[in-house]
CSV table of C-alpha atoms in Angstrom, one decimal:
chain,number,residue,atom,x,y,z
A,1,UNK,CA,57.5,-0.9,-46.6
A,2,UNK,CA,59.1,-2.8,-43.8
A,3,UNK,CA,56.6,-4.9,-41.9
A,4,UNK,CA,57.0,-6.0,-38.3
A,5,UNK,CA,54.7,-8.7,-37.2
A,6,UNK,CA,54.2,-9.5,-33.5
A,7,UNK,CA,52.5,-12.8,-32.6
A,8,UNK,CA,51.2,-13.6,-29.1
A,9,UNK,CA,49.6,-16.9,-28.1
A,10,UNK,CA,47.8,-18.1,-25.0
A,11,UNK,CA,50.5,-20.3,-23.3
A,12,UNK,CA,50.0,-22.3,-20.1
A,13,UNK,CA,51.7,-22.9,-17.7
A,14,UNK,CA,54.7,-20.7,-18.5
A,15,UNK,CA,53.8,-17.0,-18.1
A,16,UNK,CA,55.3,-15.9,-21.4
A,17,UNK,CA,55.3,-17.2,-24.9
A,18,UNK,CA,58.4,-17.9,-26.9
A,19,UNK,CA,58.7,-17.6,-30.7
A,20,UNK,CA,58.5,-21.3,-31.0
A,21,UNK,CA,55.1,-21.3,-29.3
A,22,UNK,CA,53.4,-18.9,-31.7
A,23,UNK,CA,51.5,-21.8,-33.2
A,24,UNK,CA,49.2,-22.7,-30.4
A,25,UNK,CA,47.7,-26.1,-29.8
A,26,UNK,CA,44.2,-26.7,-31.1
A,27,UNK,CA,41.6,-25.0,-28.9
A,28,UNK,CA,43.9,-22.1,-27.9
A,29,UNK,CA,43.3,-18.6,-29.0
A,30,UNK,CA,45.8,-16.7,-31.1
A,31,UNK,CA,46.2,-13.0,-31.0
A,32,UNK,CA,47.9,-11.3,-34.0
A,33,UNK,CA,48.7,-7.6,-34.0
A,34,UNK,CA,50.4,-6.2,-37.1
A,35,UNK,CA,52.1,-2.8,-37.3
A,36,UNK,CA,53.1,-1.3,-40.7
A,37,UNK,CA,55.9,1.1,-40.0
A,38,UNK,CA,57.0,3.4,-42.9
A,39,UNK,CA,59.6,6.1,-42.9
A,40,UNK,CA,59.6,8.1,-39.6
A,41,UNK,CA,56.9,8.6,-37.0
A,42,UNK,CA,56.6,10.5,-33.7
A,43,UNK,CA,55.5,8.4,-30.7
A,44,UNK,CA,54.4,10.1,-27.5
A,45,UNK,CA,54.5,8.2,-24.2
A,46,UNK,CA,52.4,9.4,-21.3
A,47,UNK,CA,53.5,8.5,-17.8
A,48,UNK,CA,50.7,8.0,-15.2
A,49,UNK,CA,52.1,8.1,-11.6
A,50,UNK,CA,48.7,6.9,-10.4
A,51,UNK,CA,47.6,4.4,-13.1
A,52,UNK,CA,44.5,3.4,-11.1
A,53,UNK,CA,41.7,5.7,-10.3
A,54,UNK,CA,39.3,4.7,-7.5
A,55,UNK,CA,35.9,6.4,-7.3
A,56,UNK,CA,34.5,6.3,-3.7
A,57,UNK,CA,32.0,8.5,-1.8
A,58,UNK,CA,33.4,10.7,0.9
A,59,UNK,CA,31.0,9.4,3.5
A,60,UNK,CA,28.1,6.9,4.0
A,61,UNK,CA,25.3,6.7,6.5
A,62,UNK,CA,25.6,4.1,9.3
A,63,UNK,CA,24.6,0.6,8.2
A,64,UNK,CA,24.3,1.7,4.5
A,65,UNK,CA,26.3,0.0,1.7
A,66,UNK,CA,29.1,1.9,-0.1
A,67,UNK,CA,30.2,1.3,-3.7
A,68,UNK,CA,33.7,1.8,-5.0
A,69,UNK,CA,34.7,1.6,-8.7
A,70,UNK,CA,38.2,1.3,-10.1
A,71,UNK,CA,39.3,2.2,-13.6
A,72,UNK,CA,42.6,2.7,-15.5
A,73,UNK,CA,43.8,6.2,-15.9
A,74,UNK,CA,43.7,7.7,-19.4
A,75,UNK,CA,41.6,4.8,-20.7
A,76,UNK,CA,44.2,2.1,-19.9
A,77,UNK,CA,42.6,-1.3,-19.6
A,78,UNK,CA,42.6,-3.7,-16.6
A,79,UNK,CA,44.1,-6.9,-18.1
A,80,UNK,CA,46.6,-9.6,-17.5
A,81,UNK,CA,49.6,-9.8,-19.9
A,82,UNK,CA,48.2,-10.9,-23.3
A,83,UNK,CA,44.7,-11.2,-21.9
A,84,UNK,CA,41.7,-8.9,-22.2
A,85,UNK,CA,40.5,-9.1,-18.6
A,86,UNK,CA,42.0,-9.1,-15.1
A,87,UNK,CA,40.6,-9.9,-11.6
A,88,UNK,CA,40.6,-7.1,-9.0
A,89,UNK,CA,41.5,-7.6,-5.4
A,90,UNK,CA,39.9,-5.5,-2.7
A,91,UNK,CA,40.8,-5.2,1.0
A,92,UNK,CA,39.1,-2.9,3.5
A,93,UNK,CA,41.2,-1.5,6.4
A,94,UNK,CA,38.9,0.0,9.1
A,95,UNK,CA,40.2,3.1,10.8
A,96,UNK,CA,42.9,3.7,8.2
A,97,UNK,CA,43.5,7.3,7.0
A,98,UNK,CA,46.0,8.8,4.6
A,99,UNK,CA,47.5,10.9,7.4
A,100,UNK,CA,47.6,8.1,10.0
A,101,UNK,CA,48.0,4.8,8.2
A,102,UNK,CA,46.8,1.9,10.2
A,103,UNK,CA,46.9,-1.2,8.1
A,104,UNK,CA,46.1,-3.5,11.0
A,105,UNK,CA,43.9,-6.5,10.0
A,106,UNK,CA,41.6,-6.1,7.0
A,107,UNK,CA,37.9,-6.9,7.2
A,108,UNK,CA,37.3,-8.0,3.6
A,109,UNK,CA,35.2,-7.6,1.5
A,110,UNK,CA,36.1,-11.1,0.5
A,111,UNK,CA,33.5,-11.5,-2.3
A,112,UNK,CA,34.6,-8.6,-4.5
A,113,UNK,CA,36.6,-9.5,-7.6
A,114,UNK,CA,35.4,-7.1,-10.3
A,115,UNK,CA,36.1,-3.4,-10.9
A,116,UNK,CA,32.9,-2.5,-8.9
A,117,UNK,CA,32.7,-3.5,-5.2
A,118,UNK,CA,29.7,-2.9,-2.9
A,119,UNK,CA,29.8,-3.6,0.8
A,120,UNK,CA,28.7,-2.2,4.2
A,121,UNK,CA,31.6,-0.9,6.3
A,122,UNK,CA,31.4,-1.2,10.1
A,123,UNK,CA,33.4,2.0,10.5
A,124,UNK,CA,35.3,4.4,8.3
A,125,UNK,CA,38.6,3.5,6.6
A,126,UNK,CA,40.4,3.1,3.3
A,127,UNK,CA,40.3,0.4,0.6
A,128,UNK,CA,43.5,-1.2,-0.7
A,129,UNK,CA,43.0,-2.8,-4.2
A,130,UNK,CA,45.3,-4.3,-6.8
A,131,UNK,CA,44.9,-5.5,-10.3
A,132,UNK,CA,46.8,-5.7,-13.7
A,133,UNK,CA,46.9,-2.5,-15.8
A,134,UNK,CA,47.9,-3.2,-19.4
A,135,UNK,CA,49.8,-6.2,-18.1
A,136,UNK,CA,51.5,-4.6,-15.1
A,137,UNK,CA,50.5,-5.4,-11.6
A,138,UNK,CA,49.5,-2.2,-9.7
A,139,UNK,CA,48.0,-1.5,-6.3
A,140,UNK,CA,46.4,1.7,-5.0
A,141,UNK,CA,44.6,3.1,-2.0
A,142,UNK,CA,41.2,4.8,-2.1
A,143,UNK,CA,40.5,8.1,-0.4
A,144,UNK,CA,39.1,7.8,3.2
A,145,UNK,CA,35.4,6.8,3.3
A,146,UNK,CA,33.9,8.2,6.5
A,147,UNK,CA,30.9,6.5,8.2
A,148,UNK,CA,28.6,9.2,9.5
A,149,UNK,CA,28.1,9.3,13.2
A,150,UNK,CA,25.3,11.8,12.7
A,151,UNK,CA,22.0,10.8,11.2
A,152,UNK,CA,18.9,12.4,9.9
A,153,UNK,CA,15.8,11.7,11.9
A,154,UNK,CA,12.2,12.0,10.7
A,155,UNK,CA,9.5,12.4,13.3
A,156,UNK,CA,5.8,12.1,12.2
A,157,UNK,CA,2.7,11.0,14.2
A,158,UNK,CA,1.6,7.4,13.5
A,159,UNK,CA,-2.0,8.5,13.0
A,160,UNK,CA,-4.2,11.6,13.1
A,161,UNK,CA,-7.9,12.1,12.8
A,162,UNK,CA,-9.3,13.5,9.6
A,163,UNK,CA,-9.4,17.3,9.7
A,164,UNK,CA,-6.7,17.5,12.4
A,165,UNK,CA,-3.3,19.0,11.7
A,166,UNK,CA,-0.2,16.8,11.6
A,167,UNK,CA,3.4,18.0,11.9
A,168,UNK,CA,6.4,16.2,10.6
A,169,UNK,CA,9.9,17.3,11.6
A,170,UNK,CA,13.4,16.4,10.5
A,171,UNK,CA,16.6,16.9,12.5
A,172,UNK,CA,20.2,16.0,12.6
A,173,UNK,CA,21.1,13.7,15.6
A,174,UNK,CA,23.2,14.0,17.6
A,175,UNK,CA,24.4,16.9,15.5
A,176,UNK,CA,25.6,18.1,12.1
A,177,UNK,CA,24.5,20.5,9.4
A,178,UNK,CA,21.3,19.6,7.6
A,179,UNK,CA,20.5,21.3,4.3
A,180,UNK,CA,18.7,20.9,1.0
A,181,UNK,CA,15.6,19.6,2.6
A,182,UNK,CA,12.8,18.4,0.2
A,183,UNK,CA,9.5,17.0,1.5
A,184,UNK,CA,7.2,14.7,-0.5
A,185,UNK,CA,3.8,13.0,0.3
A,186,UNK,CA,2.2,10.2,-1.6
A,187,UNK,CA,-1.3,9.1,-0.7
A,188,UNK,CA,-2.1,5.5,0.2
A,189,UNK,CA,-3.2,4.6,-3.3
A,190,UNK,CA,0.0,5.9,-4.8
A,191,UNK,CA,-1.8,8.2,-7.3
A,192,UNK,CA,-1.3,11.7,-5.9
A,193,UNK,CA,2.0,13.3,-4.8
A,194,UNK,CA,2.5,16.6,-3.0
A,195,UNK,CA,6.0,18.1,-2.7
A,196,UNK,CA,7.6,21.0,-0.9
A,197,UNK,CA,11.2,22.2,-1.6
A,198,UNK,CA,11.2,25.3,0.6
A,199,UNK,CA,13.9,23.8,2.8
A,200,UNK,CA,12.0,24.0,6.1
A,201,UNK,CA,12.6,21.6,8.9
A,202,UNK,CA,9.0,20.9,9.6
A,203,UNK,CA,5.9,20.3,7.5
A,204,UNK,CA,2.4,20.8,8.9
A,205,UNK,CA,-1.1,20.9,7.8
A,206,UNK,CA,-4.6,19.4,8.2
A,207,UNK,CA,-4.9,15.8,7.0
A,208,UNK,CA,-7.6,14.3,4.8
A,209,UNK,CA,-5.9,11.1,3.6
A,210,UNK,CA,-3.1,9.0,4.9
A,211,UNK,CA,0.1,7.9,3.0
A,212,UNK,CA,3.9,8.1,3.1
A,213,UNK,CA,5.9,11.1,4.0
A,214,UNK,CA,9.4,11.2,2.4
A,215,UNK,CA,12.1,13.7,3.2
A,216,UNK,CA,15.5,14.1,1.6
A,217,UNK,CA,18.3,16.2,2.9
A,218,UNK,CA,22.0,16.6,2.9
A,219,UNK,CA,23.7,16.0,6.2
A,220,UNK,CA,27.4,17.0,6.4
A,221,UNK,CA,27.6,16.6,2.6
A,222,UNK,CA,25.9,13.2,2.6
A,223,UNK,CA,22.5,12.8,0.8
A,224,UNK,CA,19.9,10.9,3.0
A,225,UNK,CA,16.3,9.9,2.5
A,226,UNK,CA,13.8,9.0,5.3
A,227,UNK,CA,10.2,7.8,5.1
A,228,UNK,CA,7.4,7.7,7.6
A,229,UNK,CA,3.8,6.4,7.2
A,230,UNK,CA,1.0,8.5,8.4
A,231,UNK,CA,-2.5,7.0,8.9
A,232,UNK,CA,-5.7,9.1,8.9
A,233,UNK,CA,-8.5,7.8,11.1
A,234,UNK,CA,-12.2,8.7,10.6
A,235,UNK,CA,-14.1,11.1,12.7
A,236,UNK,CA,-16.9,9.9,15.0
A,237,UNK,CA,-20.0,11.8,13.7
A,238,UNK,CA,-23.5,11.5,15.2
A,239,UNK,CA,-26.1,9.9,13.1
A,240,UNK,CA,-28.2,12.1,10.8
A,241,UNK,CA,-31.5,13.2,12.4
A,242,UNK,CA,-34.8,13.2,10.5
A,243,UNK,CA,-36.8,16.3,11.0
A,244,UNK,CA,-40.4,15.8,10.1
A,245,UNK,CA,-42.6,18.8,9.6
A,246,UNK,CA,-45.9,19.7,8.0
A,247,UNK,CA,-45.8,21.9,4.9
A,248,UNK,CA,-48.7,23.3,2.8
A,249,UNK,CA,-50.2,20.8,0.5
A,250,UNK,CA,-51.0,23.3,-2.3
A,251,UNK,CA,-49.9,20.9,-5.0
A,252,UNK,CA,-52.5,18.3,-4.0
A,253,UNK,CA,-55.5,18.3,-6.3
A,254,UNK,CA,-58.9,19.6,-5.1
A,255,UNK,CA,-60.7,16.9,-7.0
A,256,UNK,CA,-59.3,13.7,-5.3
A,257,UNK,CA,-59.5,10.6,-7.4
A,258,UNK,CA,-56.9,8.6,-5.5
A,259,UNK,CA,-56.1,8.0,-1.9
A,260,UNK,CA,-52.6,9.2,-2.6
A,261,UNK,CA,-54.0,12.7,-3.2
A,262,UNK,CA,-55.0,12.9,0.4
A,263,UNK,CA,-51.4,13.4,1.5
A,264,UNK,CA,-47.8,12.8,0.6
A,265,UNK,CA,-44.2,13.4,1.7
A,266,UNK,CA,-40.7,13.6,0.4
A,267,UNK,CA,-37.1,14.5,1.5
A,268,UNK,CA,-35.6,18.0,1.3
A,269,UNK,CA,-32.7,18.7,-1.0
A,270,UNK,CA,-29.3,19.2,0.6
A,271,UNK,CA,-28.7,23.0,1.0
A,272,UNK,CA,-25.9,23.5,3.6
A,273,UNK,CA,-22.6,21.7,4.0
A,274,UNK,CA,-19.0,22.9,4.6
A,275,UNK,CA,-16.0,21.9,2.5
A,276,UNK,CA,-12.4,22.7,3.5
A,277,UNK,CA,-9.5,22.7,1.1
A,278,UNK,CA,-6.2,22.3,2.8
A,279,UNK,CA,-3.7,25.0,2.0
A,280,UNK,CA,-0.4,23.6,3.4
A,281,UNK,CA,1.3,20.5,4.6
A,282,UNK,CA,1.4,16.9,3.2
A,283,UNK,CA,-2.3,17.1,2.1
A,284,UNK,CA,-2.0,20.5,0.4
A,285,UNK,CA,-4.7,20.9,-2.2
A,286,UNK,CA,-6.9,18.0,-0.9
A,287,UNK,CA,-10.4,18.8,0.2
A,288,UNK,CA,-12.7,17.1,2.7
A,289,UNK,CA,-16.2,17.6,4.2
A,290,UNK,CA,-15.6,19.6,7.4
A,291,UNK,CA,-18.9,19.1,9.2
A,292,UNK,CA,-21.4,16.2,9.4
A,293,UNK,CA,-24.8,16.4,7.8
A,294,UNK,CA,-26.9,17.4,10.8
A,295,UNK,CA,-30.3,16.4,9.6
A,296,UNK,CA,-32.6,15.6,6.6
A,297,UNK,CA,-35.9,17.4,6.4
A,298,UNK,CA,-39.0,15.5,5.6
A,299,UNK,CA,-42.0,17.7,4.8
A,300,UNK,CA,-45.4,16.1,5.0
A,301,UNK,CA,-48.3,17.5,2.9
A,302,UNK,CA,-51.9,16.9,4.0
A,303,UNK,CA,-54.8,17.8,1.6
A,304,UNK,CA,-56.7,19.9,4.2
A,305,UNK,CA,-58.9,21.4,1.5
A,306,UNK,CA,-60.2,17.9,0.5
A,307,UNK,CA,-60.7,16.9,4.2
A,308,UNK,CA,-62.7,20.1,4.9
A,309,UNK,CA,-66.5,19.7,5.3
A,310,UNK,CA,-68.3,20.8,2.1
A,311,UNK,CA,-65.5,20.0,-0.3
A,312,UNK,CA,-66.3,18.1,-3.5
A,313,UNK,CA,-64.5,15.0,-2.2
A,314,UNK,CA,-66.1,15.4,1.3
A,315,UNK,CA,-69.6,15.5,-0.2
A,316,UNK,CA,-68.9,12.2,-2.1
A,317,UNK,CA,-68.5,10.3,1.2
A,318,UNK,CA,-72.2,9.3,1.6
A,319,UNK,CA,-71.7,5.7,2.9
A,320,UNK,CA,-73.3,2.6,1.5
A,321,UNK,CA,-72.2,-0.9,0.5
A,322,UNK,CA,-68.8,-1.5,-1.2
A,323,UNK,CA,-68.3,-4.2,-3.7
A,324,UNK,CA,-64.8,-5.8,-3.8
A,325,UNK,CA,-63.1,-6.6,-7.1
A,326,UNK,CA,-63.9,-10.2,-6.3
A,327,UNK,CA,-67.6,-9.4,-6.3
A,328,UNK,CA,-68.1,-9.7,-2.6
A,329,UNK,CA,-70.3,-7.0,-1.2
A,330,UNK,CA,-69.2,-5.4,2.1
A,331,UNK,CA,-72.3,-3.9,3.8
A,332,UNK,CA,-71.7,-0.2,4.7
A,333,UNK,CA,-68.2,-0.5,3.4
A,334,UNK,CA,-68.1,3.0,2.0
A,335,UNK,CA,-67.0,6.0,4.0
A,336,UNK,CA,-69.4,8.5,5.2
A,337,UNK,CA,-68.9,11.9,6.8
A,338,UNK,CA,-68.2,10.6,10.3
A,339,UNK,CA,-65.3,8.5,9.1
A,340,UNK,CA,-63.4,11.5,7.6
A,341,UNK,CA,-61.7,12.7,10.9
A,342,UNK,CA,-60.4,9.2,11.5
A,343,UNK,CA,-59.2,8.9,7.9
A,344,UNK,CA,-57.4,12.2,8.2
A,345,UNK,CA,-55.5,11.1,11.3
A,346,UNK,CA,-54.5,7.9,9.7
A,347,UNK,CA,-53.2,9.8,6.7
A,348,UNK,CA,-51.1,12.0,8.9
A,349,UNK,CA,-49.7,9.0,10.8
A,350,UNK,CA,-49.0,7.2,7.6
A,351,UNK,CA,-47.0,10.1,6.2
A,352,UNK,CA,-45.1,10.6,9.4
A,353,UNK,CA,-46.9,13.2,11.5
A,354,UNK,CA,-47.5,11.8,14.9
A,355,UNK,CA,-47.1,8.1,15.8
A,356,UNK,CA,-49.2,5.1,16.6
A,357,UNK,CA,-47.9,1.9,18.3
A,358,UNK,CA,-47.3,-0.8,15.8
A,359,UNK,CA,-47.9,1.6,12.9
A,360,UNK,CA,-45.0,1.7,10.4
A,361,UNK,CA,-45.0,5.2,8.8
A,362,UNK,CA,-42.7,6.5,6.0
A,363,UNK,CA,-40.7,8.5,8.6
A,364,UNK,CA,-40.3,5.5,10.8
A,365,UNK,CA,-38.9,3.5,8.0
A,366,UNK,CA,-36.4,6.2,6.9
A,367,UNK,CA,-35.4,7.0,10.5
A,368,UNK,CA,-34.6,3.4,11.1
A,369,UNK,CA,-32.3,3.5,8.1
A,370,UNK,CA,-30.5,6.6,9.3
A,371,UNK,CA,-29.9,5.1,12.8
A,372,UNK,CA,-29.0,1.6,11.9
A,373,UNK,CA,-27.3,1.8,8.5
A,374,UNK,CA,-25.7,5.2,9.4
A,375,UNK,CA,-25.1,6.8,6.0
A,376,UNK,CA,-23.2,9.6,7.9
A,377,UNK,CA,-20.1,7.3,7.5
A,378,UNK,CA,-20.3,7.8,3.7
A,379,UNK,CA,-20.2,11.5,4.1
A,380,UNK,CA,-17.4,11.5,6.7
A,381,UNK,CA,-14.9,9.8,4.3
A,382,UNK,CA,-15.6,12.0,1.3
A,383,UNK,CA,-12.4,13.5,0.1
A,384,UNK,CA,-11.1,15.0,-3.2
A,385,UNK,CA,-7.4,15.1,-4.4
A,386,UNK,CA,-6.0,18.3,-5.9
A,387,UNK,CA,-6.2,19.1,-9.6
A,388,UNK,CA,-9.4,17.1,-10.4
A,389,UNK,CA,-10.9,18.7,-13.5
A,390,UNK,CA,-14.7,19.1,-14.0
A,391,UNK,CA,-15.7,17.4,-10.7
A,392,UNK,CA,-15.5,18.9,-7.2
A,393,UNK,CA,-16.1,17.6,-3.7
A,394,UNK,CA,-19.4,19.5,-3.6
A,395,UNK,CA,-20.6,17.5,-6.6
A,396,UNK,CA,-19.6,14.3,-4.8
A,397,UNK,CA,-21.4,15.3,-1.6
A,398,UNK,CA,-24.6,16.1,-3.5
A,399,UNK,CA,-24.4,12.9,-5.5
A,400,UNK,CA,-24.0,10.9,-2.3
A,401,UNK,CA,-26.9,12.7,-0.7
A,402,UNK,CA,-29.1,12.0,-3.8
A,403,UNK,CA,-28.1,8.3,-3.6
A,404,UNK,CA,-29.0,8.1,0.1
A,405,UNK,CA,-32.3,9.8,-0.3
A,406,UNK,CA,-33.3,8.0,-3.5
A,407,UNK,CA,-32.3,4.5,-2.5
A,408,UNK,CA,-33.8,4.6,1.0
A,409,UNK,CA,-36.4,7.3,0.8
A,410,UNK,CA,-37.9,6.5,-2.6
A,411,UNK,CA,-40.9,4.9,-0.9
A,412,UNK,CA,-41.7,8.2,0.8
A,413,UNK,CA,-43.3,9.5,-2.4
A,414,UNK,CA,-46.7,8.1,-1.4
């Protein structure tokens, strides 16, 4: 079998190697390609009138970068003669079009030398590039890259009060055709996303939580993305009122063996509150407490049966000396019948019915907490994202109420 061997060495400075230079000096690379040719073969040669293919977008938004990529047609490699790589030269001609060539003065980019070039054009134009394709120097022009004069504008309010509706709109300015609109909202923690792909130009709905509104759209064939940040501010709710009222003390024992059996008080359970779940807009699916907690009821129970003349406890109050635990005897220290009306009034005041200057009752203590610590703020900001399994906003409201009344009203149970 006849064998034809072709040897190519890396030779500098002359551009081509001669047969005598097929033995390179130490340190130079030697490329050897062997072709075994036997009998007859059919060889097909393909001609590429455009050996370079430049991929470029048709348009770009103002001030945005554009990326162009060049590659050899039919898998041909970009390389110098006898080398595996080749530099690529790029030159941008603003205002140039295929129909009206206007070479003029190029504007760079002067820092692109690879098959991929990214830069920000001042105006539309075409790119002239050149490189070596399989050892042959070739140049080519890109298609026209148009810089959009129209832009997509997103308009959202900077802030809105919780529970109030917010409207975001998107438009093409100063003109153009806007299509394929997709809305998306991500809350401020980045954990919950709401999307809408109906294609509408506005997105409205009540707001419970702030975050980022994103809109994507296609303007004159160019895909654009805009973002606005929407803040939700708290509502100013009045402080929770304390409603003290007397309720029957039927649970108090008739046989009183402790002063605590003469009267007591506690806080009512939470029975009425209003939750709204948002049905449209950026906060679709979120829920919030729609109205403030107007009041907390504090029923006071007085053991009127025990205080009534002739009761077993009443008849025990016969007066006499009282001996303190220390052994000290207080003359006439025990109550008798004429003390009972005063003792009943003190019990009422202690539990919260009526008032006495300088007398700190249970209701006074809890009313101070409601007015000065204002737990209403905790209720105002209660919200719940969509899709929470096994736990609703109602559960959160009631848990908050239980915490408020237990932490700051626990001493009412006396």
